[in-house]
Short mmCIF file of N, CA, C and O in Angstrom, two decimals:
data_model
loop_
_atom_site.label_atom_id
_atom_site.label_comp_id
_atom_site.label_asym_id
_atom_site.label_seq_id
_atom_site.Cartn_x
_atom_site.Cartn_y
_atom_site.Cartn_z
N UNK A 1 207.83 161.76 73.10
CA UNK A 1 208.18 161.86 71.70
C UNK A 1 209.17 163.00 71.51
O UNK A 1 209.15 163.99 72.24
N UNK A 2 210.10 162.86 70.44
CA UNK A 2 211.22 163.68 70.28
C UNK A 2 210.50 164.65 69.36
O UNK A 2 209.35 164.37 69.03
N UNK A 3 211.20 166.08 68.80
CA UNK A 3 210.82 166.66 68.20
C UNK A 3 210.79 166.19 66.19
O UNK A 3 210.27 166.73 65.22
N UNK A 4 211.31 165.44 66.30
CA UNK A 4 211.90 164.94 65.11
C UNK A 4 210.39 163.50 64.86
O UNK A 4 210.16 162.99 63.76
N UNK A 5 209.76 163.24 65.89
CA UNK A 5 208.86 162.32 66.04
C UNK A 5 207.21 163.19 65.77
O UNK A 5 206.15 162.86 65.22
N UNK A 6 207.53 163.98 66.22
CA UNK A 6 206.43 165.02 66.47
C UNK A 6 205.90 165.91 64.59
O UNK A 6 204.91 166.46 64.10
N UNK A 7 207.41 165.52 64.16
CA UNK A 7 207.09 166.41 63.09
C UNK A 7 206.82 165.34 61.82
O UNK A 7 206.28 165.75 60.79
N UNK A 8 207.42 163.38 62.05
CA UNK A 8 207.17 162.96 61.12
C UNK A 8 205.60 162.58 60.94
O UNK A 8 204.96 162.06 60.04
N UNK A 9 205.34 162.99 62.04
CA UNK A 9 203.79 162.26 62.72
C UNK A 9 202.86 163.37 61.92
O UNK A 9 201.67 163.09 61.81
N UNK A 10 203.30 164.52 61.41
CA UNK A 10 202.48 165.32 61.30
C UNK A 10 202.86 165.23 59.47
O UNK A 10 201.89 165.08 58.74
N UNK A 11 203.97 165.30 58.96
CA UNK A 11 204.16 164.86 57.78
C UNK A 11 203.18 163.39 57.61
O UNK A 11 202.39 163.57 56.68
N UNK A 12 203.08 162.53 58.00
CA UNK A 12 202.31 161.19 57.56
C UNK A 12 200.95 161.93 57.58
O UNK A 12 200.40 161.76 56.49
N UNK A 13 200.24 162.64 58.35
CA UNK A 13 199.30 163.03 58.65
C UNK A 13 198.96 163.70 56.94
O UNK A 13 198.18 163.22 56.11
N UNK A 14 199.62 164.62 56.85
CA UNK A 14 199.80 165.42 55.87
C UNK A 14 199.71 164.81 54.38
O UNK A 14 198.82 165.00 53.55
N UNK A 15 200.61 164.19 54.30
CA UNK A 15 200.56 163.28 52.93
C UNK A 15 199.49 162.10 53.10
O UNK A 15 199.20 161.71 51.97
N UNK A 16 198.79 161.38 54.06
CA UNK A 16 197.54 160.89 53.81
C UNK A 16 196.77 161.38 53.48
O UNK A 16 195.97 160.70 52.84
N UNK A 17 196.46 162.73 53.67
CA UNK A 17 195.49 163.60 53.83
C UNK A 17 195.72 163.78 51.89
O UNK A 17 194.93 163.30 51.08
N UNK A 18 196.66 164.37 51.61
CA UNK A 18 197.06 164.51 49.95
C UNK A 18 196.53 163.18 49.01
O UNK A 18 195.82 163.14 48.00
N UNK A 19 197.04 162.38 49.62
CA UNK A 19 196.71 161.15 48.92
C UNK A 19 195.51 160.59 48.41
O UNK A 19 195.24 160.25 47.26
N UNK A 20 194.48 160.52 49.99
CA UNK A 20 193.01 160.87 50.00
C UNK A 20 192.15 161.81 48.98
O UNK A 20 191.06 161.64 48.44
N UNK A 21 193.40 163.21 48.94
CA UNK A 21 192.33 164.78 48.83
C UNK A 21 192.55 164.15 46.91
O UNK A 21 191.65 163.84 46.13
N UNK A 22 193.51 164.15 46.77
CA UNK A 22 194.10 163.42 44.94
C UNK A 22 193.07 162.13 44.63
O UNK A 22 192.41 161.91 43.62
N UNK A 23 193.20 161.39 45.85
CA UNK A 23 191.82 160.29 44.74
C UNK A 23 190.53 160.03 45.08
O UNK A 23 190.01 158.95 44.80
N UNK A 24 189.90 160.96 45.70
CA UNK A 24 188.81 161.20 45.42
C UNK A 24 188.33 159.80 45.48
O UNK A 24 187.10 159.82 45.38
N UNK A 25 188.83 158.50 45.60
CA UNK A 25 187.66 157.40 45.06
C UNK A 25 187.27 156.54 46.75
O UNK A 25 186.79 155.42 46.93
N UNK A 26 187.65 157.43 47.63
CA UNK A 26 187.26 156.99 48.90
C UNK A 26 186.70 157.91 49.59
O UNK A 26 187.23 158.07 50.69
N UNK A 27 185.69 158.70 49.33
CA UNK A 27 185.66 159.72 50.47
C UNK A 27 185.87 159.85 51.99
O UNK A 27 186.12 160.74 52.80
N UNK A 28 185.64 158.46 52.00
CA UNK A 28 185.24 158.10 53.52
C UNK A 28 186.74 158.51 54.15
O UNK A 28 186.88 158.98 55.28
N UNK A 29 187.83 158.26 53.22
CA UNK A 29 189.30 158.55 54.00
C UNK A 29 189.36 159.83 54.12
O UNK A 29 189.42 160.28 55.26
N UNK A 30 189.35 160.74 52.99
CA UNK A 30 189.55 162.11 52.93
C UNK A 30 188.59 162.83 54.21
O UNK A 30 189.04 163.72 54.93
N UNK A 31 187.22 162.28 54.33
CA UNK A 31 186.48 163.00 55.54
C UNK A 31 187.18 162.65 56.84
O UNK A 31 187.25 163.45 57.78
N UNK A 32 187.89 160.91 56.87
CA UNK A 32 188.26 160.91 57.92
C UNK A 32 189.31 161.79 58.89
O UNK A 32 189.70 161.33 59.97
N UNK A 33 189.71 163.02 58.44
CA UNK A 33 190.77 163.87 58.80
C UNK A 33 190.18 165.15 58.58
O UNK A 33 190.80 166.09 58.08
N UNK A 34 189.11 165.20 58.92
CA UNK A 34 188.07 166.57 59.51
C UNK A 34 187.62 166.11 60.95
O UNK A 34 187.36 164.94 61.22
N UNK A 35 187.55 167.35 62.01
CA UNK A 35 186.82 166.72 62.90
C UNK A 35 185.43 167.31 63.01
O UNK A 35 185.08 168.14 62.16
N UNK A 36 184.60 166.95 63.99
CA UNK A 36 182.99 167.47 64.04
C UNK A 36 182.48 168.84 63.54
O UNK A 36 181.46 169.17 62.95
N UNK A 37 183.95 169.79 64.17
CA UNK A 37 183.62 171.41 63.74
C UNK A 37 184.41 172.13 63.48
O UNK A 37 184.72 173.28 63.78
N UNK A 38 185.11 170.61 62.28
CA UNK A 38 186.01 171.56 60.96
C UNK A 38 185.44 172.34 60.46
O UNK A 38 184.22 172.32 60.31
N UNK A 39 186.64 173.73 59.86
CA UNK A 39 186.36 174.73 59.08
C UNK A 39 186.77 174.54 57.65
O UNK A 39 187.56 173.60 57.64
N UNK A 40 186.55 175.09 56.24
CA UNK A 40 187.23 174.11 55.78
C UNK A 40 187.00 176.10 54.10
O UNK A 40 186.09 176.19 53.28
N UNK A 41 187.94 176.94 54.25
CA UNK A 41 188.12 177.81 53.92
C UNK A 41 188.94 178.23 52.44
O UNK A 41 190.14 178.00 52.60
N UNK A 42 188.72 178.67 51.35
CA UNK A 42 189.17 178.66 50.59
C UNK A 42 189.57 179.95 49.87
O UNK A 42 188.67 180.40 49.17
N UNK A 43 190.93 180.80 49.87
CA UNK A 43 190.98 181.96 49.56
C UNK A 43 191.14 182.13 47.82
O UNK A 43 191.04 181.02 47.28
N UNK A 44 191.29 182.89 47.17
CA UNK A 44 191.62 183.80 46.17
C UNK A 44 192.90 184.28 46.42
O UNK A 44 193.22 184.63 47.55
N UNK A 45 193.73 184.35 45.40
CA UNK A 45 195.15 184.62 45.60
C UNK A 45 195.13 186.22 45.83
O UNK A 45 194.49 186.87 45.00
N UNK A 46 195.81 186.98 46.98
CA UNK A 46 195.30 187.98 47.42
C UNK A 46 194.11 188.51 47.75
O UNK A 46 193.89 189.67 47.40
N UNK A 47 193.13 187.80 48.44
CA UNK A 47 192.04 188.22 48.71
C UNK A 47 192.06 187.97 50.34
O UNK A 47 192.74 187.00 50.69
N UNK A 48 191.31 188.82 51.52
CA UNK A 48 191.49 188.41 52.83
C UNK A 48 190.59 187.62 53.21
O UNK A 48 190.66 186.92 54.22
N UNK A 49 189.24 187.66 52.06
CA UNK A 49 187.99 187.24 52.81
C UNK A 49 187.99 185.83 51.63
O UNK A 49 188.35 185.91 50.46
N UNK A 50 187.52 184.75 52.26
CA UNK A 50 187.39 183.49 51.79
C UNK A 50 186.40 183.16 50.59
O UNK A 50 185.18 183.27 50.72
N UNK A 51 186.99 182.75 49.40
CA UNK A 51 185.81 182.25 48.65
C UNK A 51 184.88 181.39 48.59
O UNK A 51 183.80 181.52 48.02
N UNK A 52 185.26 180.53 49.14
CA UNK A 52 184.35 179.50 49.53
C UNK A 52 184.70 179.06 51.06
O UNK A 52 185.86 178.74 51.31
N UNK A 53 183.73 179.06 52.04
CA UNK A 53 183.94 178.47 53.48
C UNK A 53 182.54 177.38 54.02
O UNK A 53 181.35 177.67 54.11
N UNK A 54 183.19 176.14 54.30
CA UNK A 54 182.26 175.35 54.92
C UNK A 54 182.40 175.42 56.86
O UNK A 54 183.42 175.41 57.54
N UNK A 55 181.23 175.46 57.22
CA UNK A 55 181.45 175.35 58.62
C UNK A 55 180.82 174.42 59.77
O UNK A 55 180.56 174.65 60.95
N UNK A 56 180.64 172.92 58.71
CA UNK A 56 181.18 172.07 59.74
C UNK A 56 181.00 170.93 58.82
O UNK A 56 180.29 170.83 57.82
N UNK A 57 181.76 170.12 59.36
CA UNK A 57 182.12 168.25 58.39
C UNK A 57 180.69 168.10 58.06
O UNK A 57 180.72 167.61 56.93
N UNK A 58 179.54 168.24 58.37
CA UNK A 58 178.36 167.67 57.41
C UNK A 58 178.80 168.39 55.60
O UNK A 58 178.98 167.96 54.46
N UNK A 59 178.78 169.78 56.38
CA UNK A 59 178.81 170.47 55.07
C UNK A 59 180.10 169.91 54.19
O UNK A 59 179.93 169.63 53.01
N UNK A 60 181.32 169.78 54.80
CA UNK A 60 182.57 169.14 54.23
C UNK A 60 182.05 167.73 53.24
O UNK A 60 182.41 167.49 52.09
N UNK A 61 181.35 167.13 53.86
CA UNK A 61 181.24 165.82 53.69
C UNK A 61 179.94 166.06 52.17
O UNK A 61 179.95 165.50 51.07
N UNK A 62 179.28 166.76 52.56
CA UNK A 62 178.28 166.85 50.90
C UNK A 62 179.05 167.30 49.85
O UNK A 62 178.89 166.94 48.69
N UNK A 63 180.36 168.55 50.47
CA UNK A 63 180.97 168.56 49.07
C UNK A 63 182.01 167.80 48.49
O UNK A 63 182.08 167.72 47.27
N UNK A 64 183.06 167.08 49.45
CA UNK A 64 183.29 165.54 49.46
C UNK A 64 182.48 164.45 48.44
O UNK A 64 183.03 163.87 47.51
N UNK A 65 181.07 164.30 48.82
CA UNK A 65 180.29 163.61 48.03
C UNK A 65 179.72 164.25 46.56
O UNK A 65 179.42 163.40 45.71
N UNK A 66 179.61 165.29 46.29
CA UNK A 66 179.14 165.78 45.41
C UNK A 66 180.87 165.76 44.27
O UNK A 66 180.90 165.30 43.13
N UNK A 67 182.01 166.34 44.94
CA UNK A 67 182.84 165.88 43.52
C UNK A 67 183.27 164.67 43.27
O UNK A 67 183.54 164.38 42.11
N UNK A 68 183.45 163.54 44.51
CA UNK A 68 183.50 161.83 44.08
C UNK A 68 182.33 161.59 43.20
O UNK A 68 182.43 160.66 42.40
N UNK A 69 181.51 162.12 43.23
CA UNK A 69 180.30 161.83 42.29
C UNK A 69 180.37 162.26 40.88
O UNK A 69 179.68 161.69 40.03
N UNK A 70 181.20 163.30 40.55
CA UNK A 70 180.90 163.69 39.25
C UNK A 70 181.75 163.01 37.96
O UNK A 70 182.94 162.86 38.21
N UNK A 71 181.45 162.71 37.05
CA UNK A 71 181.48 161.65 36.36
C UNK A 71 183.18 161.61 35.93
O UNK A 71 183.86 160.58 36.02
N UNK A 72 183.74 163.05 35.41
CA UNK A 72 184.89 163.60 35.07
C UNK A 72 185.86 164.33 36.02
O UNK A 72 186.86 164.78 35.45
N UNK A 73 185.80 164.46 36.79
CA UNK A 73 186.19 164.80 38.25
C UNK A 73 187.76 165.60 37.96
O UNK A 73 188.48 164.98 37.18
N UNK A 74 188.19 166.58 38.38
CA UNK A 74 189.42 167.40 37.88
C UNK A 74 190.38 166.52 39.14
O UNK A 74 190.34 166.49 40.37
N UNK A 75 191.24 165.86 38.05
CA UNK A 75 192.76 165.19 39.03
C UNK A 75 193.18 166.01 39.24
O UNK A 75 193.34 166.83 38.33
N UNK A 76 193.76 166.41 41.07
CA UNK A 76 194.98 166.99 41.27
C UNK A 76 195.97 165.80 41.84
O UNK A 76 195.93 164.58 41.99
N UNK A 77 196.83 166.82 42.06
CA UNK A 77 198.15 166.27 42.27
C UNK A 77 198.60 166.98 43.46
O UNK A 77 199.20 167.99 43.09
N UNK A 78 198.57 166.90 44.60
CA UNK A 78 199.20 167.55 45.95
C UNK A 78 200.55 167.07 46.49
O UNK A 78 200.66 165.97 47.02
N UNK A 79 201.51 167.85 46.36
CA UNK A 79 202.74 167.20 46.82
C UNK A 79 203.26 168.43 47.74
O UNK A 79 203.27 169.63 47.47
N UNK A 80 203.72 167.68 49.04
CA UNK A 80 204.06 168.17 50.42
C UNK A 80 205.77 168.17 49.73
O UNK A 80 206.36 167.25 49.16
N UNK A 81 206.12 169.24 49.98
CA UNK A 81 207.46 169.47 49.85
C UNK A 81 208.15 171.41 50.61
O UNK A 81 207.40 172.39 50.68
N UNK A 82 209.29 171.40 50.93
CA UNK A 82 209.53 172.01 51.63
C UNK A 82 208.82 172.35 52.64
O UNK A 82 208.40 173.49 52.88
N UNK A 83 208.60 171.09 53.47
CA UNK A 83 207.82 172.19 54.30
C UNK A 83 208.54 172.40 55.64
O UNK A 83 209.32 171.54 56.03
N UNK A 84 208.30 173.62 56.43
CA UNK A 84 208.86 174.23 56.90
C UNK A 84 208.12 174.33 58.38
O UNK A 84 206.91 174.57 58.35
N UNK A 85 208.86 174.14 59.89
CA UNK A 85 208.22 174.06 60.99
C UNK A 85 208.92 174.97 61.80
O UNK A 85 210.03 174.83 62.30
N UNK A 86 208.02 176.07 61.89
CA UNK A 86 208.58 177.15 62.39
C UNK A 86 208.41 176.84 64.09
O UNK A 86 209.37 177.03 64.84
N UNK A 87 207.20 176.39 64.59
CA UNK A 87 207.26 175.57 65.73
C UNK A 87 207.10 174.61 66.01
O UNK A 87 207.13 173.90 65.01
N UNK A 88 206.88 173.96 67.06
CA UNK A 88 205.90 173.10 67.37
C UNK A 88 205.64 172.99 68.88
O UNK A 88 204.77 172.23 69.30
#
């Protein structure tokens, strides 16, 4: 694979993952892109230590299930843009 292959592979990756994380009405997709002993970490804007951290896909997966479940559920909107590959 070329480098140019390597990076659209990871963009598709990326925007499924958005697509999934935005509709909420499948969980089963959104979990499918955790693996066994995903971390799954959430900071505070300037903060070092994490506000919320799960540490492993069971735990991912109850909170997965717990906001597909709630009746009013907050829509986001995730859009992959500029993004930038410093390696690969």
């Amino acid at each position: 694979m070329s480098n140019a292959d390597d990076k659209m592979s990871i963009l598709e990756v990326m925007t499924s993952y958005f697509f999934a994380l935005d509709a909420l009405a499948d969980p089963s997709a959104l979990l499918s892109h955790y693996t066994p002993d995903a971390v799954w970490e959430c900071f505070n804007h300037g903060e070092t230590q994490p506000a919320l951290r799960f540490d492993s896909r069971e735990q991912i997966e109850q909170v997965i299930a717990f906001e597909a479940s709630r009746p009013n559920p907050v829509l986001l909107r995730h859009h992959a843009s500029g993004i930038l590959f410093r390696e690969l």
